[in-house]
Tab-separated table of C-alpha atoms in Angstrom:
chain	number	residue	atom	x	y	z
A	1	UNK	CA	-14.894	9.122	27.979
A	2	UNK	CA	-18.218	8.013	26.075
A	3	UNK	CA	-16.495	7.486	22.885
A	4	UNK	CA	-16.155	3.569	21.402
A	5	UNK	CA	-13.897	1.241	23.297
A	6	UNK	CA	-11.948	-1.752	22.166
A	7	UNK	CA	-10.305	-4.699	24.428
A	8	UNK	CA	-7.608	-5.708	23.641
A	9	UNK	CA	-5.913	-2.326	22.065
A	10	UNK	CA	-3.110	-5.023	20.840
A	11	UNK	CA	-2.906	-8.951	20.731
A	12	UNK	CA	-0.068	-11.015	19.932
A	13	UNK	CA	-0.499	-14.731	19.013
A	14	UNK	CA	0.653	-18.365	17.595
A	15	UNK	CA	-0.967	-19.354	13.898
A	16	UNK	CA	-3.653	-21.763	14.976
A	17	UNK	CA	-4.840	-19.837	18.220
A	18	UNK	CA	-8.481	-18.196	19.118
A	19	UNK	CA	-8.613	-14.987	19.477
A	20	UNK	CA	-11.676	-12.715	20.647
A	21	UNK	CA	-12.022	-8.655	20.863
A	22	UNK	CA	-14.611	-7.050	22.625
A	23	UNK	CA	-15.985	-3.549	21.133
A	24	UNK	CA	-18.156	-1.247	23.761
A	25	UNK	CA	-20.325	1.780	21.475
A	26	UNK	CA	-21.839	4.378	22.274
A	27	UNK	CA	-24.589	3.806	24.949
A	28	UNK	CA	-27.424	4.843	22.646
A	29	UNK	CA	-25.985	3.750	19.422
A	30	UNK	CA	-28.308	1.138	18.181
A	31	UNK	CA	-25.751	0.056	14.995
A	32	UNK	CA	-22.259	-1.649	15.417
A	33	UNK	CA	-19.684	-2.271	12.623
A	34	UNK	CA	-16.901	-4.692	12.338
A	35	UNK	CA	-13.447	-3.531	10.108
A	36	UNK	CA	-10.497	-4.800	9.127
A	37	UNK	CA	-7.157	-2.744	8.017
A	38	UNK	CA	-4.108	-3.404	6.965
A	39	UNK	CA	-1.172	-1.239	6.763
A	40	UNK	CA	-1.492	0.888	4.201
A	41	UNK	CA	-4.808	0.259	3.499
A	42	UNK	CA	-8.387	1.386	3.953
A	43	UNK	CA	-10.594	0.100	6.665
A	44	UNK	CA	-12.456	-3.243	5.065
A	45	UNK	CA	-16.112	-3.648	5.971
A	46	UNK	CA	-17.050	-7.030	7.755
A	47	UNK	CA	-19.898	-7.234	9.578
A	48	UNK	CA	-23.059	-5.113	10.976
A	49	UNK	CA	-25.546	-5.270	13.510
A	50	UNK	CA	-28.648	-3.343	14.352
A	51	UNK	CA	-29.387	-3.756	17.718
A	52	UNK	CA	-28.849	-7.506	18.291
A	53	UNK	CA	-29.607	-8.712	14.606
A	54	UNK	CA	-26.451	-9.567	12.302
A	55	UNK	CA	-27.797	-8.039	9.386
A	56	UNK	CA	-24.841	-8.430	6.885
A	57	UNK	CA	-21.569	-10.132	6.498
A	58	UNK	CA	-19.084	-9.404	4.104
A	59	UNK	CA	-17.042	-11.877	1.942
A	60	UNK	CA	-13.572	-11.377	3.653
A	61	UNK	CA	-15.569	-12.950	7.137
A	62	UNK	CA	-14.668	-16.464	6.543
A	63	UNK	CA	-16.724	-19.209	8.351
A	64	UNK	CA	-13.246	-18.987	11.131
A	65	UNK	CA	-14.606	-15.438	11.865
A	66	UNK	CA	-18.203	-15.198	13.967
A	67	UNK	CA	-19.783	-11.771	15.740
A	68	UNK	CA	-22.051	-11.427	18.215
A	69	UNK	CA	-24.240	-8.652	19.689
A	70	UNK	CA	-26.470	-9.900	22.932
A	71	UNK	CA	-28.760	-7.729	23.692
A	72	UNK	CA	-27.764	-5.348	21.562
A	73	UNK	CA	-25.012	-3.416	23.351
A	74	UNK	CA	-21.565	-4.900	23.162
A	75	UNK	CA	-20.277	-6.648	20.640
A	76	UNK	CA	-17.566	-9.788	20.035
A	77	UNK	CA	-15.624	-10.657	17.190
A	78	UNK	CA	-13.972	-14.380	17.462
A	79	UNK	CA	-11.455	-15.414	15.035
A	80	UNK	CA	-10.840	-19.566	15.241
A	81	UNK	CA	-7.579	-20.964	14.488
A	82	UNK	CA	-5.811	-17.683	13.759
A	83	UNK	CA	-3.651	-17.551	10.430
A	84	UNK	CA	-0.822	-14.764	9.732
A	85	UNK	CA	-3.179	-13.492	7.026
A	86	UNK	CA	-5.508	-12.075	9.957
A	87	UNK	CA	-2.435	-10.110	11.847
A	88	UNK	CA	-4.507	-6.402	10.813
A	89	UNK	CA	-5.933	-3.770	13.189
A	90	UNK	CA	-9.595	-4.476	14.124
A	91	UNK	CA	-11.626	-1.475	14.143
A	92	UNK	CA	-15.444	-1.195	15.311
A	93	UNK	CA	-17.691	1.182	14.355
A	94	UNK	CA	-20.702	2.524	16.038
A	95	UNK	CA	-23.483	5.277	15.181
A	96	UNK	CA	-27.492	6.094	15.779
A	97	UNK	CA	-29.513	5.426	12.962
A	98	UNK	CA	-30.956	8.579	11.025
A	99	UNK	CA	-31.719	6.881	7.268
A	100	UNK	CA	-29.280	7.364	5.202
A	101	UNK	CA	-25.351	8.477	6.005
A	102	UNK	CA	-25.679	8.288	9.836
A	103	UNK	CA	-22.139	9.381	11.489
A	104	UNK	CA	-20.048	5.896	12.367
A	105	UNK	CA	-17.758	6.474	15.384
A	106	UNK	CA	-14.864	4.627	15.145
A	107	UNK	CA	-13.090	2.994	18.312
A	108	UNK	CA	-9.158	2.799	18.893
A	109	UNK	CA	-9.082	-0.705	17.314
A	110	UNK	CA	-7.658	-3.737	18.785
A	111	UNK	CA	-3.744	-4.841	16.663
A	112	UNK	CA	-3.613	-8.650	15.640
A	113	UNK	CA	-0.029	-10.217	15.664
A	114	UNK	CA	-0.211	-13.467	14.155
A	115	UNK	CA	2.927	-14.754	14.878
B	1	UNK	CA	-18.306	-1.546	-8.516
B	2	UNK	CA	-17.882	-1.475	-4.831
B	3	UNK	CA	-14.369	0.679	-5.226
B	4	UNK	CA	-13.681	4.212	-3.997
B	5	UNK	CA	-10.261	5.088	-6.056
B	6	UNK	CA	-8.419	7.787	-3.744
B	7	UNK	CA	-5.413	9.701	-4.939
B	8	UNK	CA	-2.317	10.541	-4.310
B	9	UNK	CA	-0.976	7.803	-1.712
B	10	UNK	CA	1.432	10.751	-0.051
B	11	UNK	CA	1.263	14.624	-0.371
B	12	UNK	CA	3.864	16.773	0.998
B	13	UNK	CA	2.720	20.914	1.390
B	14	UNK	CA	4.261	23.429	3.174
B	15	UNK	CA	2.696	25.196	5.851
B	16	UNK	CA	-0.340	27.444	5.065
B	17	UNK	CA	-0.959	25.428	1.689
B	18	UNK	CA	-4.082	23.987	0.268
B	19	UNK	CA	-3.650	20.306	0.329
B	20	UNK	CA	-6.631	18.112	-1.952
B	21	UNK	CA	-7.090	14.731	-2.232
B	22	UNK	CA	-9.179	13.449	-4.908
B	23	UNK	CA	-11.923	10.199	-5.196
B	24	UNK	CA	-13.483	8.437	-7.795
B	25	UNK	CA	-16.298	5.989	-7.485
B	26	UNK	CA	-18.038	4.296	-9.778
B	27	UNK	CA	-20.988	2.784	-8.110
B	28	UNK	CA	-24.444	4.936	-8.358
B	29	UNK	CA	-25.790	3.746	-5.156
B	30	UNK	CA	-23.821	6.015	-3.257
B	31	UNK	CA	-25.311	8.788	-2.195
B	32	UNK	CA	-23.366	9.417	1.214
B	33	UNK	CA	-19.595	10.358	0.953
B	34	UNK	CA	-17.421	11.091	4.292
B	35	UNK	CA	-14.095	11.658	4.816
B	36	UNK	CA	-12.238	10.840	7.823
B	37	UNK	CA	-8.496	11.334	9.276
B	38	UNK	CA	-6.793	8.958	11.116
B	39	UNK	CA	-3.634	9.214	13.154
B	40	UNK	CA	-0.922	6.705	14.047
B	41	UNK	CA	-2.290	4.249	16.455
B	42	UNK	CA	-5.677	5.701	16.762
B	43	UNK	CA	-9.432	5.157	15.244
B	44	UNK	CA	-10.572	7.571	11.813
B	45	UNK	CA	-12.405	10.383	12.973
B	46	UNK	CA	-15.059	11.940	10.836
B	47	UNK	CA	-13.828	15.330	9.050
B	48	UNK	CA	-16.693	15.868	7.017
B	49	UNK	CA	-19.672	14.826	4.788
B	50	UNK	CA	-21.655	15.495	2.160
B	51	UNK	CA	-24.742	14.346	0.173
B	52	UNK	CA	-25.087	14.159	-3.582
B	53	UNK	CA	-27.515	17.017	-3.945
B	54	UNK	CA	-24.571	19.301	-2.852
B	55	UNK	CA	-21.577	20.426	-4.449
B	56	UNK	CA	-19.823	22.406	-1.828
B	57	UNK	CA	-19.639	21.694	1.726
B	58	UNK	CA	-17.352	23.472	4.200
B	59	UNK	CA	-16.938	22.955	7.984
B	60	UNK	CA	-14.058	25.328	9.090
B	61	UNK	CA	-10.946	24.923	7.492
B	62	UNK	CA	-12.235	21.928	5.328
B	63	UNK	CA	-13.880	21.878	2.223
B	64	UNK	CA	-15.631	18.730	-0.220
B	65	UNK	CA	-16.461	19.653	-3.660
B	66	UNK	CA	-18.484	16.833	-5.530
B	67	UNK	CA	-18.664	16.722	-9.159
B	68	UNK	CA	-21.672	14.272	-9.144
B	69	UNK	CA	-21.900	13.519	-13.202
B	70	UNK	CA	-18.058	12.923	-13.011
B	71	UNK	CA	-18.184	10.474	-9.867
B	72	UNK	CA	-15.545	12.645	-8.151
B	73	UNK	CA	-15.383	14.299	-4.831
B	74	UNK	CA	-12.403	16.043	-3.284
B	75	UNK	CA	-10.934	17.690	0.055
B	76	UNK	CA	-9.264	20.824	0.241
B	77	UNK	CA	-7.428	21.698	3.669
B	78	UNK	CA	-7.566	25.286	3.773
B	79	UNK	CA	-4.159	27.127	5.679
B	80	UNK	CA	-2.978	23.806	6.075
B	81	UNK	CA	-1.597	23.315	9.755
B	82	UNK	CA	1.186	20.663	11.051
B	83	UNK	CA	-1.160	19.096	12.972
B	84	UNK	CA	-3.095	18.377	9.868
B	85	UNK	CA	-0.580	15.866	9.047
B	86	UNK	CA	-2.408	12.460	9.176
B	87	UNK	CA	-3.747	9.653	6.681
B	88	UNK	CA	-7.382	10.811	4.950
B	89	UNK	CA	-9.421	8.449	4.459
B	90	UNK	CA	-12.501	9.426	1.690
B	91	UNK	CA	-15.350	7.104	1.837
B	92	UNK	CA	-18.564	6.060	0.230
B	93	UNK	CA	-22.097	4.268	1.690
B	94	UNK	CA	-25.027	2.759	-0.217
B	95	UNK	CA	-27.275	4.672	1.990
B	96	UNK	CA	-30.447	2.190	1.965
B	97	UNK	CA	-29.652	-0.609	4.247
B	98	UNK	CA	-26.503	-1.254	6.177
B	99	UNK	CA	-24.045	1.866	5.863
B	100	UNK	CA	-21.345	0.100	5.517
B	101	UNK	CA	-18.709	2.435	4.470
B	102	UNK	CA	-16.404	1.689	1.308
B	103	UNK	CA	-13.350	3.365	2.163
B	104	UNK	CA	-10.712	4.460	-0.429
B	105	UNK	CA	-6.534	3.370	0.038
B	106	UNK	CA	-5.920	6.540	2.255
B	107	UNK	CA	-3.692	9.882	1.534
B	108	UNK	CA	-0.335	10.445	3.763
B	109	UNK	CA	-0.744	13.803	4.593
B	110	UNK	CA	2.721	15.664	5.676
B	111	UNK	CA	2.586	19.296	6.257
B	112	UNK	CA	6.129	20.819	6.685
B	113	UNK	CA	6.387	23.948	8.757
Protein backbone atom coordinates (compact mmCIF):
# COMPACT_ATOMS: atom_id res chain seq x y z
CA UNK A 1 0.00 0.00 0.00
CA UNK A 2 1.53 3.54 -1.03
CA UNK A 3 -1.25 5.43 0.43
CA UNK A 4 -0.51 7.80 3.81
CA UNK A 5 0.27 5.99 7.01
CA UNK A 6 -0.26 6.97 10.58
CA UNK A 7 1.43 5.38 13.92
CA UNK A 8 -0.31 5.04 16.32
CA UNK A 9 -3.95 4.30 14.58
CA UNK A 10 -5.22 4.84 18.42
CA UNK A 11 -3.56 6.19 21.72
CA UNK A 12 -4.90 6.15 25.06
CA UNK A 13 -3.42 8.38 27.83
CA UNK A 14 -3.30 10.21 31.46
CA UNK A 15 -4.00 14.31 31.34
CA UNK A 16 -0.48 15.59 31.71
CA UNK A 17 1.32 12.91 29.43
CA UNK A 18 3.43 13.41 25.97
CA UNK A 19 2.22 12.08 23.28
CA UNK A 20 3.83 11.85 19.64
CA UNK A 21 2.26 10.45 16.15
CA UNK A 22 4.24 9.75 13.31
CA UNK A 23 2.58 10.40 9.68
CA UNK A 24 4.47 8.57 6.53
CA UNK A 25 3.07 10.41 2.82
CA UNK A 26 3.30 9.61 -0.18
CA UNK A 27 6.95 9.02 -1.34
CA UNK A 28 6.91 11.89 -3.83
CA UNK A 29 4.56 14.14 -2.08
CA UNK A 30 6.55 17.18 -1.31
CA UNK A 31 3.50 18.85 1.09
CA UNK A 32 2.30 17.39 4.51
CA UNK A 33 -0.75 18.58 6.55
CA UNK A 34 -1.57 18.28 10.14
CA UNK A 35 -5.69 17.97 11.24
CA UNK A 36 -7.58 17.75 14.00
CA UNK A 37 -11.38 16.29 14.30
CA UNK A 38 -13.67 15.86 16.63
CA UNK A 39 -16.70 13.83 16.59
CA UNK A 40 -19.04 15.30 14.70
CA UNK A 41 -17.02 17.71 13.27
CA UNK A 42 -14.97 18.71 10.26
CA UNK A 43 -11.31 18.07 9.99
CA UNK A 44 -9.49 21.42 11.62
CA UNK A 45 -6.40 22.63 9.80
CA UNK A 46 -3.12 22.83 11.98
CA UNK A 47 -0.09 22.84 10.47
CA UNK A 48 1.79 22.53 6.89
CA UNK A 49 4.99 21.78 5.54
CA UNK A 50 6.59 21.96 2.15
CA UNK A 51 9.28 19.77 2.03
CA UNK A 52 11.05 20.35 5.38
CA UNK A 53 9.89 24.09 5.94
CA UNK A 54 6.87 24.68 8.50
CA UNK A 55 5.27 27.14 6.50
CA UNK A 56 2.05 27.83 8.56
CA UNK A 57 0.50 27.13 11.86
CA UNK A 58 -2.88 27.57 12.74
CA UNK A 59 -4.33 29.16 15.96
CA UNK A 60 -5.78 25.91 17.57
CA UNK A 61 -1.66 24.65 17.65
CA UNK A 62 -0.94 25.90 21.03
CA UNK A 63 2.77 26.41 22.04
CA UNK A 64 2.09 22.41 23.88
CA UNK A 65 1.74 21.26 20.20
CA UNK A 66 5.21 21.26 17.88
CA UNK A 67 5.67 19.43 14.17
CA UNK A 68 8.46 18.44 12.54
CA UNK A 69 9.45 17.37 9.00
CA UNK A 70 13.42 16.30 8.68
CA UNK A 71 14.33 16.06 5.57
CA UNK A 72 11.29 16.45 4.24
CA UNK A 73 9.67 13.01 4.27
CA UNK A 74 8.03 11.98 7.50
CA UNK A 75 6.51 13.97 9.69
CA UNK A 76 5.88 14.22 13.82
CA UNK A 77 3.33 15.84 15.69
CA UNK A 78 4.19 16.10 19.67
CA UNK A 79 1.59 17.17 22.00
CA UNK A 80 3.28 18.14 25.72
CA UNK A 81 1.38 17.63 28.77
CA UNK A 82 -1.75 16.21 27.15
CA UNK A 83 -5.20 17.77 28.34
CA UNK A 84 -8.76 15.98 27.74
CA UNK A 85 -9.47 18.85 25.35
CA UNK A 86 -6.87 17.16 22.81
CA UNK A 87 -8.65 13.46 23.01
CA UNK A 88 -9.68 14.02 18.79
CA UNK A 89 -8.58 11.91 15.81
CA UNK A 90 -5.32 13.20 14.23
CA UNK A 91 -5.41 13.14 10.61
CA UNK A 92 -2.38 13.98 8.14
CA UNK A 93 -2.62 15.02 4.90
CA UNK A 94 -0.30 14.68 2.04
CA UNK A 95 -0.32 15.78 -1.82
CA UNK A 96 2.24 16.98 -4.83
CA UNK A 97 2.17 20.46 -5.45
CA UNK A 98 0.45 21.62 -8.84
CA UNK A 99 -0.51 25.59 -7.88
CA UNK A 100 -3.55 25.88 -6.83
CA UNK A 101 -6.13 22.92 -5.43
CA UNK A 102 -3.53 20.09 -5.50
CA UNK A 103 -5.34 16.65 -4.33
CA UNK A 104 -4.52 16.13 -0.29
CA UNK A 105 -4.46 12.40 0.56
CA UNK A 106 -5.60 11.81 3.76
CA UNK A 107 -4.07 8.97 6.10
CA UNK A 108 -6.17 6.65 8.55
CA UNK A 109 -5.52 9.09 11.45
CA UNK A 110 -4.12 8.26 14.73
CA UNK A 111 -7.40 8.43 17.93
CA UNK A 112 -6.30 10.50 21.10
CA UNK A 113 -7.86 9.27 24.47
CA UNK A 114 -7.12 11.69 27.01
CA UNK A 115 -8.10 10.02 29.89
CA UNK B 1 -14.67 34.56 6.93
CA UNK B 2 -12.76 31.38 7.09
CA UNK B 3 -16.28 29.23 7.40
CA UNK B 4 -17.66 26.68 4.93
CA UNK B 5 -21.52 26.35 6.24
CA UNK B 6 -22.59 22.66 5.11
CA UNK B 7 -26.15 21.48 5.33
CA UNK B 8 -28.17 19.17 6.46
CA UNK B 9 -26.19 17.38 9.44
CA UNK B 10 -28.13 13.85 8.45
CA UNK B 11 -30.05 12.85 5.21
CA UNK B 12 -31.92 9.74 4.99
CA UNK B 13 -32.90 8.55 0.96
CA UNK B 14 -34.01 5.49 -0.19
CA UNK B 15 -32.23 3.51 -2.56
CA UNK B 16 -31.80 4.84 -6.16
CA UNK B 17 -32.48 8.55 -4.86
CA UNK B 18 -30.63 11.71 -5.51
CA UNK B 19 -29.14 12.73 -2.27
CA UNK B 20 -27.54 16.77 -2.22
CA UNK B 21 -25.82 18.39 0.25
CA UNK B 22 -25.47 22.00 0.09
CA UNK B 23 -22.34 24.71 1.12
CA UNK B 24 -22.06 28.16 1.65
CA UNK B 25 -18.90 30.14 1.98
CA UNK B 26 -18.35 33.41 2.36
CA UNK B 27 -14.73 34.05 1.84
CA UNK B 28 -13.67 35.19 -1.92
CA UNK B 29 -10.31 33.71 -1.77
CA UNK B 30 -11.52 30.43 -2.47
CA UNK B 31 -11.23 29.35 -5.60
CA UNK B 32 -10.73 25.46 -5.00
CA UNK B 33 -13.77 23.49 -3.55
CA UNK B 34 -13.51 19.50 -2.90
CA UNK B 35 -15.62 17.26 -1.41
CA UNK B 36 -14.62 14.22 0.31
CA UNK B 37 -16.40 11.06 2.09
CA UNK B 38 -15.28 9.57 5.00
CA UNK B 39 -16.21 6.31 6.63
CA UNK B 40 -16.24 5.13 10.25
CA UNK B 41 -12.76 4.73 11.42
CA UNK B 42 -11.07 5.64 8.25
CA UNK B 43 -9.30 8.88 6.51
CA UNK B 44 -11.76 11.35 3.91
CA UNK B 45 -11.21 10.35 0.55
CA UNK B 46 -11.51 12.82 -2.25
CA UNK B 47 -14.98 12.47 -4.27
CA UNK B 48 -14.60 15.31 -6.36
CA UNK B 49 -13.53 18.91 -7.25
CA UNK B 50 -14.14 21.76 -8.93
CA UNK B 51 -12.80 25.26 -9.79
CA UNK B 52 -14.74 28.49 -9.81
CA UNK B 53 -14.74 28.98 -13.55
CA UNK B 54 -17.06 25.87 -13.69
CA UNK B 55 -20.48 25.29 -12.83
CA UNK B 56 -20.98 21.65 -13.43
CA UNK B 57 -18.63 18.97 -12.77
CA UNK B 58 -19.46 15.25 -12.89
CA UNK B 59 -17.21 12.20 -12.26
CA UNK B 60 -19.53 9.08 -12.51
CA UNK B 61 -22.30 8.98 -10.34
CA UNK B 62 -21.36 12.38 -8.65
CA UNK B 63 -22.14 15.68 -9.55
CA UNK B 64 -20.98 19.59 -8.01
CA UNK B 65 -22.95 22.42 -9.22
CA UNK B 66 -21.43 25.89 -8.10
CA UNK B 67 -23.44 28.92 -8.09
CA UNK B 68 -20.34 31.23 -7.86
CA UNK B 69 -22.27 34.85 -7.36
CA UNK B 70 -24.35 33.02 -4.62
CA UNK B 71 -21.23 31.41 -2.74
CA UNK B 72 -22.93 28.00 -2.97
CA UNK B 73 -21.82 24.69 -4.24
CA UNK B 74 -23.64 21.38 -3.92
CA UNK B 75 -23.36 17.42 -4.42
CA UNK B 76 -25.81 15.37 -5.98
CA UNK B 77 -25.35 11.43 -5.64
CA UNK B 78 -26.89 10.17 -8.63
CA UNK B 79 -28.82 6.33 -8.14
CA UNK B 80 -27.77 6.59 -4.76
CA UNK B 81 -26.22 3.14 -3.58
CA UNK B 82 -25.99 1.66 0.19
CA UNK B 83 -22.58 1.82 0.07
CA UNK B 84 -22.86 5.50 -0.46
CA UNK B 85 -23.79 5.79 3.06
CA UNK B 86 -20.92 7.76 4.75
CA UNK B 87 -20.23 11.39 6.26
CA UNK B 88 -19.47 14.15 3.20
CA UNK B 89 -17.33 16.36 3.93
CA UNK B 90 -17.47 19.75 1.35
CA UNK B 91 -14.44 21.83 1.57
CA UNK B 92 -12.84 25.05 0.54
CA UNK B 93 -8.84 26.24 -0.08
CA UNK B 94 -7.38 29.72 -0.56
CA UNK B 95 -5.50 28.40 -3.45
CA UNK B 96 -2.30 30.83 -3.29
CA UNK B 97 -0.12 29.59 -0.57
CA UNK B 98 -0.69 26.72 1.78
CA UNK B 99 -3.94 24.69 0.69
CA UNK B 100 -5.06 24.25 3.71
CA UNK B 101 -8.49 22.99 3.36
CA UNK B 102 -11.52 24.65 5.34
CA UNK B 103 -13.77 21.89 5.76
CA UNK B 104 -17.55 22.29 6.44
CA UNK B 105 -19.45 20.24 9.77
CA UNK B 106 -20.02 17.07 7.54
CA UNK B 107 -23.46 15.40 6.14
CA UNK B 108 -24.56 11.77 7.63
CA UNK B 109 -25.38 10.15 4.67
CA UNK B 110 -27.85 6.94 5.18
CA UNK B 111 -29.13 5.28 2.15
CA UNK B 112 -31.88 2.67 2.99
CA UNK B 113 -32.28 -0.19 0.59
Amino acid sequence: DTGVSQDPRHKITKRGQNVTFRCDPISEHNRLYWYRQTLGQGPEFLTYFQNEAQLEKSRLLSDRFSAERPKGSFSTLEIQRTEQGDSAMYLCASSLSVGVGDTQYFGPGTRLTVL
Amino acid sequence: QQQVKQSPQSLIVQKGGIPIINCAYENTAFDYFPWYQQFPGKGPALLIAIRPDVSEKKEGRFTISFNKSAKQFSLHIMDSQPGDSATYFCAASPGEGAQKLVFGQGTRLTINP
